[in-house]
């Protein structure tokens, strides 16, 4: 089970936004020392967009204001300086194995 | 442009069947694991099924086992989801995605499936 906090968040433009994700079991593989944890951004009426894989690796084209951290069971997505286009719902996902599971989502808004 | 486009959704009665398709373009389809996800209105994303590049490994979420079948045709660069014995709780937007293993880095536009009498 993946649990995100908070469920919703309002941040001023240019300020930092932090979203947390906790897994009920470790997603760190002992064989390759990699965390099977991803972050996605979903805007209304659109499919999700992949932001980060392996807990901290940004996808190509994702602005560097997005960063991921954490290991094992606790992870964080940080947006260092919120832009208007970052308004969306953010999901964490573990892909350590089937069944792949998602957090409930965090709605990020402008304060 | 690399893209995935899902189609085949619609309104179906409980107990009915639908076949979803996902067409790819701009990518070497046979290089990627393919996955179906769904999202019920106002709900979190849910993984449905994944299939390895050559079809040799397939996984399903428990709630669809025995009712849904994922398949692919690499020659047609297409992914499919045969959905039988549909239930109201299967109502959702269905998305297809591609990636490495169970990680999906490209999502396609979804197709809406509504199961209702």
XYZ file of N, CA and C in Angstrom:
684
model
N 0.846 -1.199 0.000
C 0.000 0.000 0.000
C 0.877 1.244 0.000
N 0.533 2.166 -0.893
C 1.266 3.429 -0.984
C 0.388 4.534 -0.407
N 0.938 5.313 0.519
C 0.176 6.379 1.162
C 0.909 7.695 0.988
N 0.225 8.662 0.411
C 0.813 9.976 0.195
C 0.305 10.963 1.238
N 1.141 11.970 1.512
C 0.726 13.083 2.360
C 1.389 14.366 1.883
N 0.654 15.490 1.927
C -0.775 15.569 2.284
C -1.658 15.159 1.112
N -2.975 15.139 1.313
C -3.895 14.868 0.207
C -3.991 16.063 -0.734
N -3.845 17.261 -0.180
C -3.848 18.465 -1.002
C -2.892 19.481 -0.387
N -2.424 20.374 -1.230
C -1.363 21.290 -0.836
C -1.512 22.576 -1.631
N -1.453 23.710 -0.957
C -1.493 25.009 -1.633
C -0.199 25.751 -1.327
N 0.512 26.126 -2.367
C 1.818 26.752 -2.233
C 1.861 28.018 -3.085
N 2.533 29.026 -2.604
C 2.664 30.270 -3.371
C 3.631 30.084 -4.531
N 3.409 30.832 -5.594
C 4.319 30.787 -6.737
C 5.738 31.121 -6.274
N 6.689 30.325 -6.751
C 8.079 30.533 -6.398
C 8.511 29.856 -5.108
N 7.556 29.331 -4.360
C 7.886 28.657 -3.110
C 8.085 27.154 -3.331
N 8.563 26.481 -2.309
C 8.848 25.043 -2.379
C 7.601 24.236 -2.047
N 7.410 23.168 -2.820
C 6.330 22.222 -2.538
C 6.943 20.857 -2.257
N 6.449 20.212 -1.216
C 6.985 18.905 -0.819
C 5.842 17.909 -0.643
N 5.970 16.777 -1.313
C 4.960 15.719 -1.239
C 5.650 14.451 -0.756
N 5.027 13.784 0.185
C 5.604 12.585 0.768
C 4.851 11.327 0.332
N 5.573 10.231 0.302
C 5.006 8.951 -0.098
C 5.616 7.866 0.783
N 4.755 7.060 1.371
C 5.242 5.988 2.236
C 4.697 4.660 1.726
N 5.598 3.689 1.605
C 5.230 2.350 1.170
C 5.123 1.425 2.375
N 4.172 0.512 2.322
C 3.994 -0.431 3.425
C 5.091 -1.503 3.445
N 5.825 -1.611 2.365
C 6.964 -2.531 2.325
C 8.099 -1.858 1.562
N 9.301 -2.277 1.831
C 10.456 -1.684 1.167
C 10.409 -1.950 -0.338
N 10.754 -0.921 -1.114
C 10.845 -1.072 -2.562
C 12.298 -1.001 -3.011
N 13.214 -1.153 -2.045
C 14.638 -1.170 -2.337
C 15.075 -2.595 -2.617
N 15.627 -2.798 -3.794
C 16.106 -4.116 -4.170
C 17.518 -4.343 -3.627
N 17.708 -5.458 -2.969
C 19.036 -5.778 -2.444
C 19.972 -6.250 -3.560
N 19.407 -6.634 -4.685
C 20.252 -7.171 -5.768
C 20.923 -6.067 -6.580
N 20.236 -4.921 -6.727
C 20.825 -3.835 -7.500
C 20.862 -2.500 -6.756
N 20.417 -2.496 -5.510
C 20.427 -1.301 -4.667
C 19.645 -0.145 -5.289
N 18.563 -0.457 -5.970
C 17.723 0.565 -6.598
C 16.330 0.555 -5.952
N 15.776 1.741 -5.822
C 14.427 1.892 -5.307
C 13.444 1.928 -6.478
N 12.481 1.011 -6.472
C 11.511 0.898 -7.556
C 10.318 1.823 -7.278
N 10.600 3.129 -7.355
C 9.617 4.140 -6.988
C 9.602 5.234 -8.051
N 8.397 5.564 -8.527
C 8.231 6.573 -9.563
C 7.253 7.654 -9.109
N 7.366 8.811 -9.734
C 6.439 9.921 -9.527
C 5.842 10.328 -10.873
N 4.538 10.608 -10.852
C 3.825 11.043 -12.041
C 3.046 12.321 -11.745
N 2.862 13.103 -12.790
C 2.066 14.328 -12.743
C 0.852 14.136 -13.655
N -0.338 14.458 -13.163
C -1.528 14.354 -13.990
C -2.329 15.648 -13.938
N -2.508 16.245 -15.096
C -3.336 17.444 -15.211
C -4.731 17.044 -15.681
N -5.741 17.875 -15.386
C -7.129 17.505 -15.715
C -7.312 17.133 -17.176
N -7.972 15.997 -17.388
C -8.284 15.557 -18.738
C -7.115 14.996 -19.522
N -5.983 14.820 -18.847
C -4.791 14.311 -19.524
C -4.321 13.002 -18.897
N -3.571 12.208 -19.671
C -2.948 11.027 -19.047
C -1.823 11.473 -18.127
N -1.411 10.599 -17.215
C -0.259 10.938 -16.376
C 1.010 11.135 -17.216
N 1.906 11.922 -16.645
C 3.211 12.159 -17.259
C 4.273 11.695 -16.285
N 5.205 10.891 -16.763
C 6.275 10.407 -15.902
C 7.264 11.525 -15.596
N 7.560 11.695 -14.317
C 8.517 12.717 -13.879
C 9.839 12.096 -13.438
N 9.731 11.086 -12.587
C 10.908 10.531 -11.910
C 10.763 9.025 -11.805
N 11.860 8.328 -12.067
C 11.949 6.891 -11.840
C 13.093 6.595 -10.889
N 13.150 5.363 -10.397
C 14.220 4.957 -9.472
C 14.379 5.952 -8.312
N 13.280 6.498 -7.908
C 13.158 7.416 -6.761
C 13.758 8.794 -6.992
N 14.769 8.903 -7.879
C 15.448 10.198 -7.979
C 15.939 10.546 -9.382
N 15.644 9.731 -10.387
C 16.118 9.976 -11.745
C 15.045 10.696 -12.551
N 15.322 11.925 -12.933
C 14.357 12.703 -13.720
C 14.256 12.169 -15.136
N 13.039 12.134 -15.649
C 12.835 11.798 -17.052
C 13.377 12.931 -17.926
N 13.736 12.562 -19.134
C 14.213 13.556 -20.090
C 13.164 14.640 -20.295
N 13.602 15.900 -20.234
C 12.702 17.022 -20.464
C 11.998 17.539 -19.232
N 12.117 16.842 -18.116
C 11.480 17.299 -16.876
C 12.355 18.397 -16.255
N 11.760 19.536 -15.922
C 12.559 20.650 -15.365
C 13.288 20.239 -14.092
N 14.455 20.831 -13.882
C 15.254 20.426 -12.731
C 14.728 20.974 -11.408
N 13.637 21.724 -11.440
C 13.009 22.117 -10.175
C 12.295 20.924 -9.514
N 12.087 19.856 -10.290
C 11.508 18.634 -9.749
C 12.643 17.713 -9.292
N 12.558 17.233 -8.053
C 13.549 16.282 -7.575
C 12.890 15.250 -6.675
N 13.464 14.059 -6.672
C 12.963 12.985 -5.832
C 14.046 12.489 -4.913
N 13.628 12.056 -3.731
C 14.585 11.540 -2.757
C 13.919 10.465 -1.914
N 14.747 9.792 -1.125
C 14.242 8.772 -0.223
C 14.745 7.389 -0.591
N 14.485 6.444 0.315
C 14.915 5.069 0.091
C 14.123 4.129 0.991
N 13.964 2.910 0.512
C 13.287 1.912 1.325
C 11.782 2.060 1.314
N 11.252 2.761 2.315
C 9.807 2.924 2.417
C 9.342 4.378 2.403
N 10.243 5.326 2.504
C 9.857 6.738 2.609
C 10.495 7.583 1.513
N 9.658 8.313 0.795
C 10.102 9.048 -0.374
C 9.474 10.440 -0.411
N 10.147 11.335 -1.131
C 9.689 12.716 -1.217
C 9.863 13.228 -2.636
N 8.844 13.942 -3.106
C 8.939 14.712 -4.349
C 8.977 16.178 -3.951
N 9.975 16.891 -4.441
C 10.118 18.307 -4.129
C 10.093 19.120 -5.417
N 9.291 20.175 -5.402
C 9.317 21.167 -6.470
C 9.927 22.408 -5.847
N 11.110 22.780 -6.312
C 11.897 23.790 -5.588
C 11.303 25.194 -5.692
N 10.696 25.515 -6.821
C 10.132 26.846 -7.033
C 8.874 26.686 -7.881
N 7.730 26.709 -7.237
C 6.481 26.363 -7.902
C 6.139 27.325 -9.041
N 5.819 26.759 -10.180
C 5.352 27.528 -11.326
C 3.867 27.252 -11.553
N 3.201 28.145 -12.240
C 1.761 28.000 -12.458
C 1.421 26.701 -13.178
N 2.301 26.285 -14.074
C 2.031 25.065 -14.857
C 2.214 23.787 -14.050
N 2.640 23.907 -12.807
C 2.833 22.725 -11.958
C 1.543 22.313 -11.240
N 0.492 23.108 -11.382
C -0.784 22.740 -10.777
C -1.263 21.433 -11.391
N -1.462 20.426 -10.540
C -1.761 19.073 -11.023
C -1.986 18.170 -9.813
N -2.317 16.919 -10.104
C -2.311 15.873 -9.081
C -1.043 15.041 -9.283
N -0.357 14.770 -8.200
C 0.895 14.008 -8.254
C 0.692 12.651 -7.583
N 1.192 11.612 -8.249
C 1.069 10.240 -7.743
C 2.457 9.617 -7.593
N 2.639 8.887 -6.507
C 3.796 7.999 -6.420
C 3.340 6.597 -6.809
N 4.286 5.787 -7.240
C 3.986 4.425 -7.691
C 5.165 3.525 -7.341
N 4.875 2.355 -6.813
C 5.938 1.363 -6.653
C 5.814 0.368 -7.793
N 6.966 0.027 -8.378
C 6.961 -0.946 -9.469
C 7.947 -2.067 -9.181
N 8.070 -2.357 -7.868
C 8.974 -3.426 -7.434
C 8.500 -4.772 -7.954
N 7.193 -4.911 -8.083
C 6.633 -6.148 -8.612
C 5.137 -6.055 -8.673
N 4.547 -7.053 -9.345
C 3.088 -7.066 -9.425
C 2.491 -7.469 -8.079
N 1.383 -6.856 -7.649
C 0.694 -5.767 -8.321
C 1.387 -4.411 -8.122
N 1.552 -3.709 -9.223
C 2.043 -2.338 -9.162
C 0.978 -1.498 -8.460
N 1.387 -0.609 -7.568
C 0.398 0.170 -6.822
C 0.767 1.650 -6.784
N -0.275 2.466 -6.691
C -0.135 3.915 -6.659
C -0.600 4.474 -5.323
N -0.056 5.634 -4.978
C -0.617 6.394 -3.879
C -1.942 7.005 -4.296
N -2.622 7.599 -3.328
C -3.956 8.135 -3.588
C -3.927 9.466 -4.327
N -2.742 10.047 -4.466
C -2.606 11.318 -5.168
C -2.563 12.503 -4.221
N -1.824 13.521 -4.615
C -1.766 14.793 -3.884
C -2.106 15.906 -4.861
N -3.133 16.662 -4.531
C -3.559 17.780 -5.386
C -2.777 19.022 -5.007
N -2.044 19.579 -5.962
C -1.205 20.754 -5.733
C -1.840 21.973 -6.392
N -2.044 22.995 -5.593
C -2.694 24.221 -6.073
C -1.836 25.423 -5.730
N -2.172 26.545 -6.340
C -1.496 27.809 -6.057
C -2.210 28.510 -4.896
N -1.433 28.986 -3.945
C -2.009 29.732 -2.821
C -2.247 31.170 -3.245
N 6.522 11.951 -33.971
C 6.185 12.068 -32.554
C 5.842 10.693 -31.988
N 6.415 10.391 -30.843
C 6.106 9.137 -30.173
C 4.764 9.262 -29.471
N 3.856 8.338 -29.760
C 2.586 8.399 -29.073
C 1.879 7.058 -29.032
N 0.993 6.972 -28.045
C 0.116 5.823 -27.876
C -1.309 6.350 -27.848
N -2.189 5.642 -28.506
C -3.582 6.067 -28.533
C -4.473 4.855 -28.267
N -5.231 4.933 -27.181
C -6.163 3.865 -26.827
C -7.515 4.120 -27.462
N -8.202 3.029 -27.815
C -9.527 3.143 -28.410
C -10.347 1.908 -28.063
N -11.631 1.948 -28.390
C -12.488 0.785 -28.183
C -13.422 0.878 -26.991
N -13.321 1.954 -26.232
C -14.203 2.106 -25.082
C -15.631 2.419 -25.504
N -16.507 2.395 -24.525
C -17.909 2.689 -24.800
C -18.783 2.254 -23.653
N -20.083 2.280 -23.908
C -21.068 1.867 -22.905
C -21.427 0.402 -23.131
N -21.364 -0.373 -22.068
C -21.674 -1.799 -22.163
C -22.462 -2.209 -20.926
N -23.349 -3.171 -21.104
C -24.136 -3.651 -19.969
C -23.315 -4.590 -19.092
N -23.658 -4.670 -17.804
C -22.980 -5.647 -16.935
C -23.050 -7.047 -17.535
N -21.901 -7.729 -17.472
C -21.798 -9.058 -18.064
C -21.339 -9.048 -19.503
N -21.265 -7.871 -20.098
C -20.870 -7.745 -21.489
C -19.364 -7.752 -21.686
N -18.975 -7.565 -22.947
C -17.559 -7.611 -23.319
C -17.178 -6.397 -24.151
N -15.912 -6.041 -24.069
C -15.313 -5.005 -24.905
C -13.880 -5.399 -25.199
N -13.377 -4.938 -26.333
C -11.964 -5.128 -26.653
C -11.340 -3.770 -26.873
N -10.373 -3.434 -26.031
C -9.640 -2.187 -26.173
C -8.401 -2.410 -27.023
N -8.036 -1.401 -27.772
C -6.813 -1.421 -28.570
C -5.950 -0.227 -28.209
N -4.671 -0.376 -28.409
C -3.707 0.707 -28.189
C -2.736 0.686 -29.357
N -2.774 1.742 -30.154
C -1.894 1.837 -31.308
C -0.697 2.710 -30.975
N 0.464 2.268 -31.391
C 1.674 3.043 -31.135
C 2.223 3.598 -32.442
N 2.944 4.701 -32.330
C 3.624 5.278 -33.480
C 4.872 6.007 -33.002
N 5.868 6.073 -33.888
C 7.090 6.790 -33.559
C 8.023 6.059 -32.616
N 7.753 4.795 -32.353
C 8.582 4.005 -31.442
C 8.676 2.571 -31.954
N 9.710 1.868 -31.490
C 9.852 0.452 -31.829
C 9.074 -0.332 -30.795
N 7.835 -0.621 -31.113
C 6.873 -1.201 -30.169
C 7.435 -2.461 -29.508
N 8.092 -3.294 -30.283
C 8.541 -4.583 -29.780
C 9.663 -4.480 -28.754
N 10.202 -3.288 -28.544
C 11.262 -3.088 -27.555
C 10.741 -2.922 -26.140
N 9.434 -2.743 -25.981
C 8.900 -2.301 -24.700
C 7.897 -3.265 -24.070
N 7.954 -3.346 -22.726
C 6.833 -3.871 -21.979
C 5.660 -2.934 -22.246
N 4.472 -3.492 -22.227
C 3.261 -2.682 -22.388
C 2.314 -2.966 -21.226
N 1.601 -1.935 -20.832
C 0.760 -2.019 -19.644
C -0.569 -1.311 -19.868
N -1.609 -1.859 -19.252
C -2.909 -1.179 -19.175
C -3.117 -0.714 -17.732
N -3.575 0.513 -17.607
C -3.991 1.086 -16.333
C -5.432 1.546 -16.477
N -6.048 1.853 -15.355
C -7.372 2.460 -15.405
C -7.525 3.449 -14.261
N -8.487 4.335 -14.429
C -8.754 5.337 -13.403
C -10.259 5.587 -13.365
N -10.879 5.113 -12.292
C -12.303 5.367 -12.097
C -12.504 6.843 -11.760
N -13.685 7.394 -12.029
C -13.914 8.819 -11.781
C -13.548 9.229 -10.362
N -12.654 10.210 -10.249
C -12.260 10.732 -8.948
C -11.406 9.803 -8.115
N -10.919 8.713 -8.718
C -10.143 7.724 -7.957
C -8.676 7.730 -8.368
N -7.883 7.004 -7.604
C -6.467 6.885 -7.916
C -6.250 5.984 -9.123
N -5.086 6.090 -9.709
C -4.691 5.226 -10.799
C -4.597 3.781 -10.323
N -4.944 2.854 -11.207
C -4.887 1.439 -10.878
C -4.219 0.684 -12.019
N -3.212 -0.092 -11.696
C -2.576 -0.976 -12.672
C -3.514 -2.132 -12.968
N -3.644 -2.498 -14.244
C -4.552 -3.574 -14.637
C -3.782 -4.809 -15.094
N -2.860 -4.633 -16.056
C -2.135 -5.777 -16.605
C -0.906 -5.298 -17.346
N 0.104 -6.159 -17.396
C 1.327 -5.876 -18.140
C 1.733 -7.088 -18.948
N 2.436 -6.834 -20.059
C 2.909 -7.914 -20.927
C 4.325 -7.585 -21.393
N 5.188 -8.588 -21.317
C 6.574 -8.438 -21.740
C 6.665 -8.307 -23.254
N 7.844 -7.882 -23.725
C 8.025 -7.610 -25.149
C 7.572 -8.748 -26.055
N 7.925 -9.983 -25.677
C 7.606 -11.128 -26.534
C 6.361 -11.882 -26.065
N 5.684 -11.336 -25.079
C 4.470 -11.971 -24.569
C 4.721 -13.115 -23.612
N 5.979 -13.337 -23.243
C 6.304 -14.505 -22.424
C 5.983 -14.314 -20.943
N 5.738 -13.087 -20.549
C 5.359 -12.822 -19.151
C 4.182 -11.877 -19.129
N 3.172 -12.257 -18.398
C 1.940 -11.474 -18.283
C 1.522 -11.477 -16.825
N 1.095 -10.316 -16.345
C 0.586 -10.194 -14.985
C -0.711 -9.404 -14.996
N -1.596 -9.751 -14.040
C -2.881 -9.058 -13.906
C -3.112 -8.684 -12.444
N -3.854 -7.610 -12.243
C -4.348 -7.320 -10.908
C -5.413 -8.375 -10.577
N -5.514 -8.730 -9.308
C -6.409 -9.829 -8.915
C -7.850 -9.604 -9.359
N -8.306 -8.369 -9.334
C -9.714 -8.079 -9.601
C -10.139 -8.357 -11.045
N -9.178 -8.550 -11.946
C -9.546 -8.813 -13.353
C -9.106 -10.193 -13.827
N -8.401 -10.927 -12.972
C -7.925 -12.256 -13.382
C -9.103 -13.146 -13.757
N -8.960 -13.832 -14.891
C -10.020 -14.709 -15.365
C -11.076 -14.008 -16.187
N -11.045 -12.676 -16.191
C -12.040 -11.916 -16.974
C -11.383 -11.108 -18.097
N -10.200 -10.572 -17.842
C -9.490 -9.741 -18.822
C -8.306 -10.512 -19.388
N -7.987 -10.241 -20.664
C -6.820 -10.840 -21.299
C -6.046 -9.756 -22.046
N -4.783 -9.601 -21.672
C -3.909 -8.668 -22.366
C -3.165 -9.425 -23.458
N -2.971 -8.774 -24.597
C -2.214 -9.386 -25.683
C -1.582 -8.286 -26.523
N -0.691 -8.669 -27.385
C -0.011 -7.705 -28.244
C 0.270 -8.314 -29.595
N 0.375 -7.462 -30.608
C 0.760 -7.868 -31.950
C 1.911 -6.950 -32.355
N 3.121 -7.431 -32.222
C 4.287 -6.592 -32.506
C 4.345 -6.205 -33.984
N 3.844 -7.031 -34.858
C 3.848 -6.714 -36.287
C 2.943 -5.525 -36.597
N 1.906 -5.360 -35.779
C 0.978 -4.246 -35.966
C 1.225 -3.123 -34.964
N 2.264 -3.280 -34.139
C 2.589 -2.259 -33.118
C 1.367 -1.925 -32.271
N 0.676 -2.946 -31.861
C -0.582 -2.738 -31.146
C -0.706 -3.615 -29.913
N -1.392 -3.065 -28.934
C -1.679 -3.727 -27.668
C -3.183 -3.865 -27.540
N -3.616 -4.929 -26.874
C -5.053 -5.172 -26.742
C -5.403 -5.534 -25.304
N -6.679 -5.292 -24.970
C -7.223 -5.760 -23.705
C -8.633 -6.271 -23.972
N -8.780 -7.592 -23.907
C -10.092 -8.196 -24.049
C -10.733 -8.251 -22.663
N -11.884 -7.604 -22.539
C -12.552 -7.509 -21.245
C -13.895 -8.227 -21.320
N -14.025 -9.282 -20.546
C -15.261 -10.066 -20.500
C -15.896 -9.965 -19.117
N -17.147 -10.381 -19.025
C -17.867 -10.390 -17.743
C -17.709 -9.055 -17.022
N -17.931 -7.983 -17.751
C -17.703 -6.655 -17.185
C -18.676 -6.345 -16.056
N -18.165 -5.596 -15.077
C -18.915 -5.224 -13.882
C -18.978 -3.700 -13.784
N -19.946 -3.158 -13.071
C -19.996 -1.703 -12.898
C -18.698 -1.129 -12.339
N -18.035 -1.874 -11.485
C -16.784 -1.373 -10.897
C -15.624 -1.347 -11.889
N -15.816 -1.856 -13.088
C -14.797 -1.739 -14.131
C -14.904 -0.409 -14.880
N -15.923 0.374 -14.570
C -16.085 1.681 -15.197
C -14.890 2.569 -14.880
N -14.235 3.073 -15.927
C -13.021 3.869 -15.745
C -12.527 4.360 -17.100
N -11.596 5.287 -17.050
C -10.792 5.607 -18.225
C -9.627 4.620 -18.235
N -9.441 3.970 -19.359
C -8.375 2.987 -19.503
C -7.232 3.613 -20.312
N -6.033 3.522 -19.759
C -4.831 4.054 -20.398
C -3.885 2.906 -20.749
N -3.195 3.040 -21.866
C -2.101 2.126 -22.167
C -0.790 2.884 -21.960
N 0.254 2.133 -21.685
C 1.549 2.742 -21.443
C 2.669 1.811 -21.843
N 3.839 2.394 -22.079
C 5.007 1.608 -22.455
C 6.167 1.935 -21.541
N 7.064 0.983 -21.395
C 8.224 1.236 -20.558
C 9.083 0.009 -20.417
N 9.895 0.037 -19.366
C 10.771 -1.080 -19.050
C 10.226 -1.788 -17.818
N 9.876 -3.024 -17.966
C 9.268 -3.727 -16.851
C 7.946 -3.088 -16.473
N 7.695 -2.985 -15.166
C 6.431 -2.420 -14.724
C 6.465 -0.896 -14.647
N 7.604 -0.274 -14.948
C 7.672 1.184 -14.966
C 7.249 1.684 -16.340
N 6.337 2.623 -16.359
C 5.815 3.174 -17.605
C 6.245 4.618 -17.733
N 6.957 4.948 -18.791
C 7.385 6.334 -18.967
C 6.663 7.034 -20.106
N 5.819 6.332 -20.830
C 5.000 6.950 -21.863
C 3.571 6.447 -21.714
N 2.666 7.385 -21.524
C 1.254 7.061 -21.367
C 0.489 7.580 -22.576
N -0.486 6.806 -22.989
C -1.325 7.248 -24.089
C -2.599 7.902 -23.593
N -3.260 8.576 -24.481
C -4.584 9.123 -24.170
C -5.537 7.966 -23.935
N -6.396 8.127 -22.971
C -7.233 7.020 -22.547
C -8.524 6.885 -23.329
N -9.233 5.791 -23.000
C -10.547 5.539 -23.578
C -11.500 5.191 -22.436
N -12.694 5.753 -22.477
C -13.642 5.590 -21.376
C -14.486 4.343 -21.563
N -14.511 3.524 -20.516
C -15.375 2.343 -20.477
C -16.426 2.571 -19.398
N -17.682 2.465 -19.779
C -18.781 2.623 -18.829
C -19.607 1.349 -18.813
N -19.705 0.744 -17.643
C -20.476 -0.492 -17.493
C -21.738 -0.156 -16.705
N -22.855 -0.170 -17.400
C -24.109 0.232 -16.769
C -25.291 -0.318 -17.547
N -26.355 -0.603 -16.835
C -27.579 -1.066 -17.483
C -28.497 0.111 -17.802
